[in-house]
Amino acid sequence: RKVETSEGWGVQLCDVVVPWNSSFRLFMTTLMSTLDGWPPEVLATVAIVNFAMTHTGLEQQLLALIVMREKPELERRRVEMVKLAHQLRSEIARSEDDVLQMLASAEGNIVEDADLTGTLASALEAQMAQASKLA
């Protein structure tokens, strides 16, 4: 725990107070796959980084490095395509949210609501176009 001493701030470890250094960082590792059992106040004060690496993920990273070195233009195009795919998926999700919001706020017979059916039709067309771009 952090304590104030006559010489400034320090960290109390058992019965010894170690001088505080603001640039000090402590990194710990664990083989535990989950963080069950840790109190919320501890989890709120630490930064948890998951370094779990799968064979496939490592393979993809190494392949990207090799392609970047051998054919940088090809790797740039791949990165652009990944960004486009993310953007299109975000637009699809936003469109789905809009439709769900309209359905939730609709009153009466939703089949007879021209505004709602028009929005559903245009959302479906947009999703089909975006899905074809992703394929």
Short mmCIF file of C-alpha atoms in Angstrom, two decimals:
data_model
loop_
_atom_site.label_atom_id
_atom_site.label_comp_id
_atom_site.label_asym_id
_atom_site.label_seq_id
_atom_site.Cartn_x
_atom_site.Cartn_y
_atom_site.Cartn_z
CA ARG A 1 0.00 0.00 0.00
CA LYS A 2 1.13 3.56 -0.67
CA VAL A 3 2.09 5.55 2.45
CA GLU A 4 3.43 9.03 3.10
CA THR A 5 6.73 9.23 4.97
CA SER A 6 8.95 12.11 6.10
CA GLU A 7 11.01 11.64 2.93
CA GLY A 8 7.98 11.55 0.61
CA TRP A 9 5.78 8.75 -0.64
CA GLY A 10 6.62 5.10 -0.24
CA VAL A 11 5.19 1.62 -0.66
CA GLN A 12 4.83 -0.49 2.45
CA LEU A 13 5.87 -4.09 1.89
CA CYS A 14 5.37 -6.05 5.14
CA ASP A 15 7.30 -3.96 7.70
CA VAL A 16 9.60 -2.15 5.21
CA VAL A 17 8.73 1.12 3.44
CA VAL A 18 10.31 1.33 -0.02
CA PRO A 19 10.66 4.82 -1.57
CA TRP A 20 8.04 5.55 -4.23
CA ASN A 21 9.16 6.06 -7.82
CA SER A 22 6.44 7.35 -10.17
CA SER A 23 8.01 5.63 -13.19
CA PHE A 24 7.93 2.19 -11.53
CA ARG A 25 5.74 -0.41 -13.22
CA LEU A 26 5.06 -3.95 -12.03
CA PHE A 27 4.25 -6.63 -14.57
CA MET A 28 2.89 -9.96 -13.41
CA THR A 29 1.90 -13.05 -15.34
CA THR A 30 -0.38 -15.92 -14.52
CA LEU A 31 -1.38 -19.22 -16.03
CA MET A 32 -4.95 -18.71 -14.84
CA SER A 33 -7.30 -18.54 -17.80
CA THR A 34 -9.92 -16.55 -15.91
CA LEU A 35 -9.80 -13.84 -13.28
CA ASP A 36 -12.46 -15.36 -11.07
CA GLY A 37 -11.91 -14.74 -7.40
CA TRP A 38 -10.19 -11.37 -7.74
CA PRO A 39 -12.06 -8.63 -5.89
CA PRO A 40 -13.51 -5.82 -8.05
CA GLU A 41 -11.34 -3.17 -6.36
CA VAL A 42 -8.22 -5.04 -7.50
CA LEU A 43 -9.50 -5.47 -11.05
CA ALA A 44 -10.32 -1.75 -11.20
CA THR A 45 -6.74 -0.72 -10.36
CA VAL A 46 -4.82 -2.96 -12.74
CA ALA A 47 -4.53 -3.12 -16.50
CA ILE A 48 -5.15 -6.65 -17.72
CA VAL A 49 -3.61 -7.66 -21.02
CA ASN A 50 -4.47 -10.99 -22.58
CA PHE A 51 -1.38 -12.36 -24.28
CA ALA A 52 -3.06 -15.61 -25.25
CA MET A 53 -1.89 -16.48 -28.72
CA THR A 54 -3.38 -19.08 -30.97
CA HIS A 55 -1.44 -20.93 -33.61
CA THR A 56 -3.68 -19.46 -36.33
CA GLY A 57 -3.28 -15.90 -35.02
CA LEU A 58 0.50 -16.21 -34.92
CA GLU A 59 0.48 -17.69 -38.42
CA GLN A 60 -1.55 -14.73 -39.73
CA GLN A 61 0.77 -12.19 -38.10
CA LEU A 62 3.88 -13.85 -39.53
CA LEU A 63 2.29 -14.12 -42.97
CA ALA A 64 1.41 -10.40 -42.86
CA LEU A 65 5.03 -9.56 -42.00
CA ILE A 66 6.37 -11.66 -44.86
CA VAL A 67 3.89 -10.20 -47.37
CA MET A 68 4.70 -6.67 -46.15
CA ARG A 69 8.37 -7.30 -46.78
CA GLU A 70 8.00 -9.10 -50.12
CA LYS A 71 4.95 -7.34 -51.63
CA PRO A 72 4.09 -4.20 -49.65
CA GLU A 73 1.40 -3.09 -52.12
CA LEU A 74 -0.47 -6.36 -51.67
CA GLU A 75 -0.39 -5.98 -47.88
CA ARG A 76 -1.65 -2.38 -48.13
CA ARG A 77 -4.57 -3.57 -50.27
CA ARG A 78 -5.33 -6.29 -47.72
CA VAL A 79 -5.37 -3.75 -44.89
CA GLU A 80 -7.68 -1.48 -46.90
CA MET A 81 -10.03 -4.42 -47.53
CA VAL A 82 -10.09 -5.26 -43.82
CA LYS A 83 -10.97 -1.63 -43.03
CA LEU A 84 -13.71 -1.63 -45.68
CA ALA A 85 -15.14 -4.88 -44.31
CA HIS A 86 -15.20 -3.40 -40.80
CA GLN A 87 -16.92 -0.25 -42.08
CA LEU A 88 -19.54 -2.25 -43.99
CA ARG A 89 -20.25 -4.46 -40.97
CA SER A 90 -20.67 -1.34 -38.83
CA GLU A 91 -23.13 0.10 -41.34
CA ILE A 92 -25.09 -3.17 -41.35
CA ALA A 93 -25.23 -3.16 -37.55
CA ARG A 94 -26.37 0.48 -37.53
CA SER A 95 -29.06 -0.31 -40.08
CA GLU A 96 -30.26 -3.27 -38.00
CA ASP A 97 -30.39 -1.07 -34.91
CA ASP A 98 -32.46 1.53 -36.76
CA VAL A 99 -34.94 -1.10 -37.93
CA LEU A 100 -35.21 -2.58 -34.44
CA GLN A 101 -35.80 0.88 -32.98
CA MET A 102 -38.55 1.55 -35.50
CA LEU A 103 -40.13 -1.82 -34.76
CA ALA A 104 -40.00 -1.16 -31.02
CA SER A 105 -41.65 2.24 -31.36
CA ALA A 106 -44.21 1.18 -33.98
CA GLU A 107 -47.86 1.41 -33.00
CA GLY A 108 -50.72 -0.51 -34.50
CA ASN A 109 -50.30 -2.88 -37.41
CA ILE A 110 -46.67 -2.78 -38.53
CA VAL A 111 -47.51 -4.31 -41.92
CA GLU A 112 -49.63 -1.27 -42.80
CA ASP A 113 -46.96 1.24 -41.70
CA ALA A 114 -45.59 2.48 -45.05
CA ASP A 115 -42.68 4.29 -43.43
CA LEU A 116 -41.58 1.15 -41.61
CA THR A 117 -41.94 -1.18 -44.60
CA GLY A 118 -40.05 1.30 -46.80
CA THR A 119 -37.22 1.49 -44.28
CA LEU A 120 -37.14 -2.30 -44.00
CA ALA A 121 -36.96 -2.67 -47.78
CA SER A 122 -34.17 -0.10 -48.15
CA ALA A 123 -32.26 -1.64 -45.23
CA LEU A 124 -32.53 -5.06 -46.84
CA GLU A 125 -31.31 -3.73 -50.19
CA ALA A 126 -28.38 -1.97 -48.50
CA GLN A 127 -27.45 -5.12 -46.58
CA MET A 128 -27.56 -7.22 -49.75
CA ALA A 129 -25.31 -4.72 -51.54
CA GLN A 130 -22.88 -4.60 -48.62
CA ALA A 131 -22.86 -8.40 -48.32
CA SER A 132 -21.98 -8.69 -52.01
CA LYS A 133 -19.07 -6.27 -51.47
CA LEU A 134 -17.83 -8.42 -48.58
CA ALA A 135 -17.99 -11.63 -50.61
#
